[in-house]
Coordinates of C-alpha atoms in Angstrom, one line a residue:
M148 CA 25.2 136.3 82.3
N149 CA 24.1 139.9 82.4
V150 CA 24.4 142.4 79.5
S151 CA 27.5 144.1 80.8
E152 CA 29.4 140.8 81.0
A153 CA 28.3 139.8 77.5
S154 CA 29.3 143.1 76.1
R155 CA 32.8 142.7 77.6
V156 CA 33.4 139.4 75.9
G157 CA 31.9 140.3 72.6
C158 CA 33.8 141.9 69.8
S159 CA 33.4 145.6 69.0
G160 CA 30.0 146.1 67.4
T161 CA 28.7 142.7 68.6
S162 CA 25.4 142.7 70.3
A163 CA 25.3 141.3 73.8
R164 CA 22.3 139.2 72.9
E165 CA 24.5 137.2 70.5
W166 CA 26.2 135.7 73.6
V167 CA 24.4 133.1 75.7
S168 CA 25.4 131.6 79.0
A169 CA 26.8 128.0 79.2
G170 CA 23.6 126.9 81.0
R171 CA 21.4 128.2 78.2
A172 CA 23.7 126.7 75.6
A173 CA 23.4 123.3 77.3
T174 CA 19.6 123.4 77.1
E175 CA 19.7 124.4 73.4
L176 CA 22.3 121.8 72.5
A177 CA 20.5 119.0 74.5
L178 CA 23.6 118.5 76.7
K179 CA 24.3 118.3 80.4
H180 CA 26.4 121.1 82.0
E181 CA 29.4 118.8 82.5
E182 CA 29.1 117.7 78.9
V183 CA 29.3 121.3 77.7
D184 CA 32.4 121.8 79.9
L185 CA 33.9 118.7 78.3
A186 CA 33.0 119.8 74.8
V187 CA 34.6 123.2 75.4
H188 CA 37.7 121.5 76.9
L189 CA 38.0 119.2 73.9
G190 CA 37.6 122.1 71.4
L191 CA 34.2 120.8 70.1
I192 CA 32.5 124.0 71.1
D193 CA 34.2 127.4 70.6
A194 CA 33.5 129.5 73.7
G195 CA 34.4 133.0 74.8
P196 CA 36.7 133.9 77.8
A197 CA 35.4 133.0 81.2
M198 CA 34.3 135.8 83.5
G199 CA 35.5 135.1 87.0
A200 CA 33.8 132.1 88.5
A201 CA 31.2 131.8 85.7
R202 CA 31.4 129.3 82.8
P203 CA 32.5 130.9 79.6
P204 CA 29.7 132.2 77.3
I205 CA 29.0 130.7 73.9
H206 CA 28.2 132.8 70.8
R207 CA 24.9 132.3 69.2
S208 CA 26.5 131.5 65.8
E209 CA 28.4 128.6 67.4
I210 CA 25.1 127.1 68.7
D211 CA 23.5 127.5 65.3
R212 CA 26.4 125.8 63.7
L213 CA 26.2 122.8 66.0
R214 CA 22.5 122.5 65.7
A215 CA 22.7 122.6 61.8
R216 CA 25.1 119.6 61.7
P217 CA 23.8 116.3 60.5
G218 CA 22.9 113.9 63.3
F219 CA 22.3 116.6 65.9
P220 CA 22.1 116.1 68.8
E221 CA 22.9 112.4 69.0
Q222 CA 26.3 112.8 67.2
L223 CA 27.4 115.6 69.5
K224 CA 26.3 113.7 72.6
E225 CA 28.2 110.6 71.5
R226 CA 31.4 112.6 71.0
V227 CA 31.4 113.7 74.6
R228 CA 30.1 110.5 76.1
T229 CA 32.3 109.2 78.9
V230 CA 32.4 105.7 80.4
G231 CA 33.9 104.2 83.5
T232 CA 35.8 101.0 84.0
A233 CA 32.9 98.5 83.6
E234 CA 31.5 100.1 80.5
G235 CA 34.9 100.8 79.1
A236 CA 35.9 97.2 79.5
S237 CA 32.7 96.2 77.7
L238 CA 33.6 98.5 74.7
L239 CA 37.1 96.9 74.5
R240 CA 35.6 93.4 75.0
T241 CA 37.8 92.6 77.9
D242 CA 37.4 92.3 81.7
P243 CA 37.6 95.3 84.1
A244 CA 40.8 94.1 85.7
R245 CA 42.6 94.1 82.3
F246 CA 41.0 97.5 81.5
T247 CA 42.4 98.9 84.7
A248 CA 45.8 97.5 84.0
L249 CA 45.9 99.1 80.6
A250 CA 44.7 102.4 82.0
R251 CA 47.3 102.4 84.8
A252 CA 50.0 101.7 82.3
G253 CA 49.1 104.8 80.3
H254 CA 47.4 103.2 77.3
L255 CA 44.0 104.6 78.1
P256 CA 44.4 108.2 79.3
P257 CA 41.3 109.5 81.1
V258 CA 39.6 112.7 80.1
A259 CA 37.8 113.5 83.4
F260 CA 37.0 112.1 86.8
H261 CA 34.5 112.4 89.7
L262 CA 34.3 111.2 93.3
N263 CA 31.9 108.5 94.4
R264 CA 30.2 108.3 97.8
R265 CA 33.3 106.9 99.4
R266 CA 35.3 109.9 98.1
T267 CA 37.3 107.6 95.7
V268 CA 38.4 109.0 92.4
V269 CA 36.5 107.4 89.5
W270 CA 38.3 108.0 86.1
L271 CA 36.2 108.6 83.0
H272 CA 37.3 107.8 79.4
L273 CA 35.9 109.0 76.1
A274 CA 34.0 106.3 74.4
D275 CA 35.2 107.5 71.0
E276 CA 38.9 107.1 72.1
L277 CA 38.3 103.6 73.5
R278 CA 36.8 102.5 70.1
D279 CA 39.8 104.0 68.3
F280 CA 42.1 102.2 70.6
A281 CA 40.4 98.9 70.0
A282 CA 40.7 99.4 66.2
R283 CA 44.3 100.4 66.5
E284 CA 45.4 97.7 69.0
P285 CA 43.0 94.8 68.4
D286 CA 45.1 92.2 70.3
L287 CA 46.2 94.3 73.4
P288 CA 42.9 94.3 75.2
T289 CA 42.4 90.5 74.9
E290 CA 45.8 88.8 74.2
W291 CA 49.0 88.6 76.2
M292 CA 50.2 92.0 77.4
P293 CA 53.8 93.1 76.8
L294 CA 56.2 93.0 79.8
R295 CA 56.5 96.8 79.9
T296 CA 52.7 97.1 80.2
R297 CA 52.5 94.5 82.9
T298 CA 55.4 96.2 84.9
R299 CA 53.8 99.6 84.7
A300 CA 50.4 98.2 85.7
R301 CA 51.9 96.7 88.9
G302 CA 53.9 99.9 89.6
T303 CA 53.0 103.6 89.4
D304 CA 49.5 104.5 88.4
L305 CA 49.8 106.9 85.4
R306 CA 46.2 107.9 85.1
A307 CA 46.5 111.1 87.1
R308 CA 49.7 112.1 85.2
M309 CA 48.0 111.4 81.8
W310 CA 45.0 113.5 82.8
R311 CA 47.2 116.4 83.9
S312 CA 49.2 116.2 80.7
R313 CA 46.3 116.2 78.3
R314 CA 44.5 118.9 80.3
I315 CA 47.5 121.3 80.2
H316 CA 48.1 120.4 76.5
R317 CA 44.5 121.3 75.6
M318 CA 44.6 124.6 77.5
L319 CA 47.9 125.6 76.1
G320 CA 46.4 125.2 72.6
R321 CA 43.9 127.9 73.5
A322 CA 46.3 130.3 75.3
A323 CA 48.1 133.0 73.4
D324 CA 49.3 135.2 76.3
P325 CA 52.8 134.0 77.4
W326 CA 52.1 134.7 81.1
V327 CA 48.9 132.6 80.9
R328 CA 50.9 129.8 79.2
A329 CA 53.4 130.0 82.1
S330 CA 50.6 129.8 84.6
L331 CA 49.4 126.6 83.1
Q332 CA 52.8 125.0 83.6
A333 CA 53.0 126.4 87.1
S334 CA 49.6 124.9 88.0
A335 CA 51.1 121.4 88.2
L336 CA 53.8 122.3 90.8
A337 CA 53.4 122.3 94.5
A338 CA 54.0 125.6 96.5
V339 CA 57.6 124.6 97.5
Q340 CA 58.6 123.6 94.0
L341 CA 57.0 126.7 92.5
A342 CA 58.8 128.9 94.9
E343 CA 62.1 127.3 93.9
A344 CA 61.3 127.7 90.2
V345 CA 59.9 131.3 90.4
V346 CA 61.8 133.3 93.1
D347 CA 60.0 136.6 92.5
P348 CA 56.9 136.6 94.7
Y349 CA 55.2 139.2 92.4
E350 CA 55.6 136.8 89.5
R351 CA 54.2 133.9 91.5
S352 CA 51.2 136.1 92.5
H353 CA 50.7 137.1 88.9
L354 CA 50.8 133.5 87.7
A355 CA 48.1 132.5 90.3
R356 CA 45.9 135.4 89.5
I357 CA 45.7 134.9 85.7
R358 CA 45.6 131.1 85.8
P359 CA 42.6 129.9 83.7
R360 CA 39.7 128.5 85.7
E361 CA 39.5 124.7 85.8
L362 CA 36.4 123.3 84.0
M363 CA 36.9 119.6 84.5
G364 CA 36.2 117.7 87.7
R365 CA 34.6 120.5 89.8
P366 CA 32.8 118.7 92.8
G367 CA 31.1 121.1 95.1
T368 CA 32.1 119.5 98.4
V369 CA 35.1 120.5 100.4
A370 CA 36.5 117.0 100.1
G371 CA 35.9 117.1 96.4
R372 CA 37.8 120.4 96.0
E373 CA 40.7 119.0 98.0
A374 CA 40.8 116.0 95.8
V375 CA 40.9 118.1 92.7
A376 CA 43.7 120.2 94.2
R377 CA 45.7 117.1 94.9
M378 CA 45.0 115.8 91.4
M379 CA 46.4 118.9 89.8
L380 CA 49.9 118.5 91.2
A381 CA 52.7 116.5 89.7
E382 CA 53.7 113.4 91.7
D383 CA 56.8 111.7 90.6
P384 CA 60.2 113.4 90.2
E385 CA 60.3 112.9 86.5
E386 CA 57.0 114.7 86.0
T387 CA 58.0 117.5 88.4
H388 CA 61.3 118.0 86.5
W389 CA 59.5 118.1 83.2
R390 CA 57.0 120.7 84.4
R391 CA 59.7 122.9 85.9
A392 CA 61.7 122.8 82.6
N393 CA 58.6 123.8 80.6
L394 CA 57.8 126.5 83.2
T395 CA 61.3 128.0 82.8
L396 CA 60.9 128.1 79.0
E397 CA 57.5 129.8 79.2
L398 CA 58.8 132.3 81.8
D399 CA 61.6 133.3 79.6
R400 CA 59.1 134.1 76.8
A401 CA 56.8 135.9 79.2
R402 CA 59.5 138.1 80.7
A403 CA 60.7 139.0 77.3
A404 CA 57.2 140.1 76.3
A405 CA 56.4 142.1 79.4
P406 CA 57.4 142.1 83.1
A407 CA 55.0 140.9 85.7
P408 CA 53.0 143.8 87.4
R409 CA 54.4 144.9 90.7
P410 CA 53.6 147.8 93.1
A411 CA 54.6 151.2 91.8
C412 CA 56.5 152.1 95.0
L413 CA 59.0 149.2 94.5
P414 CA 61.7 149.2 91.8
T415 CA 61.5 146.6 89.1
A416 CA 63.4 143.5 89.9
R417 CA 65.5 141.5 87.5
P418 CA 63.9 138.3 86.3
G419 CA 64.2 135.7 89.1
H420 CA 65.2 138.1 91.8
T421 CA 63.2 140.0 94.4
A422 CA 63.6 143.7 95.0
S423 CA 65.4 144.8 98.2
P424 CA 63.1 146.7 100.5
S425 CA 63.8 150.4 100.9
V426 CA 62.8 150.5 104.6
P427 CA 64.3 148.6 107.5
H428 CA 62.9 145.2 108.2
R429 CA 60.4 145.0 111.1
A430 CA 62.7 142.6 113.0
A431 CA 65.5 145.2 112.8
R432 CA 63.3 147.8 114.3
L433 CA 62.2 145.5 117.1
R434 CA 65.9 145.0 118.0
A435 CA 66.3 148.7 118.8
P436 CA 66.6 149.5 122.5
L437 CA 63.3 150.4 124.1
V438 CA 64.8 152.4 127.0
P439 CA 67.4 155.2 126.9
A440 CA 71.0 154.3 127.2
H441 CA 71.6 156.7 130.2
R442 CA 69.3 157.0 133.2
P443 CA 67.9 160.5 133.6
A444 CA 69.2 162.4 136.6
G445 CA 66.9 162.9 139.6
R446 CA 64.8 159.7 139.0
E447 CA 64.5 157.6 142.2
E448 CA 65.7 154.0 142.0
R449 CA 62.9 151.4 142.1
R450 CA 63.1 147.7 143.0
P451 CA 62.3 145.4 140.1
G452 CA 59.8 143.3 142.1
R453 CA 56.6 145.3 142.8
P454 CA 56.1 148.4 140.8
G455 CA 55.3 151.6 142.5
L456 CA 57.1 150.8 145.8
R457 CA 60.1 152.9 146.7
A458 CA 63.3 151.3 148.0
P459 CA 63.8 151.8 151.8
A460 CA 66.4 154.3 152.8
R461 CA 69.7 152.8 153.7
R462 CA 70.7 153.3 157.4
D463 CA 74.3 154.0 158.4
R464 CA 75.6 151.5 160.8

């Protein structure tokens, strides 16, 4: 991060050298880049606002605070340690099949994911949360599972829904601007559903422009980005209805605070309605006649077949 970027995120009177990039912070905190992203997402590290496509910078005082805590860096690394199915089952002292059933039923919400070589989604869970679950439900990982859990495990997989829910919940906790909060709710809706919920195209454009950048699950391949895009969207009708209802509430607060920006040449539309254009539509202009209604006098008649050939003179019989 250059000095100009750091000066924009810093408070007034704050030196740009007091802000460091996320990569530099990862080195000083003995963490991997994805572990820093996860720590920021979980609220373990207080970071500044993100600049475009860059990771958010971290203040020098925050790094010093974390380095001064007892047990650094092992304690910090353990709090962001994620495990897959096999290691997670080992922590719960159960088999991988039962672990997967509990996760599919919504008992073990994942915190992140990545794609393996076969482009299959691999869900990751916080080791701390699995230990807390084992202490809270000591019989569920090993004893007979309730009927509701078994039914859910055989039916819909709730892991993607749980990941979306906790992601939006965490980001809402850090968002104060009402339009940003609305953009987080809109991020879980497909384009058709979003167009039905937000009729004004300028509001939809504003929501897409100010949406916070996603930190979790950022594979660099095209297939990975497509998988992340699919994972972001609500799947079942119940989740879609819930997100649309939350979006409506957030939009009401955002519109009451300030209208979405729109071009100065267009009148401000009422919430949920688009402004009527002041010029005729292009299709209406195309329907206008391309030739004059009356043929000019003195122009010779031409046959429609070959252009440039005059019609032969008619002979009287």
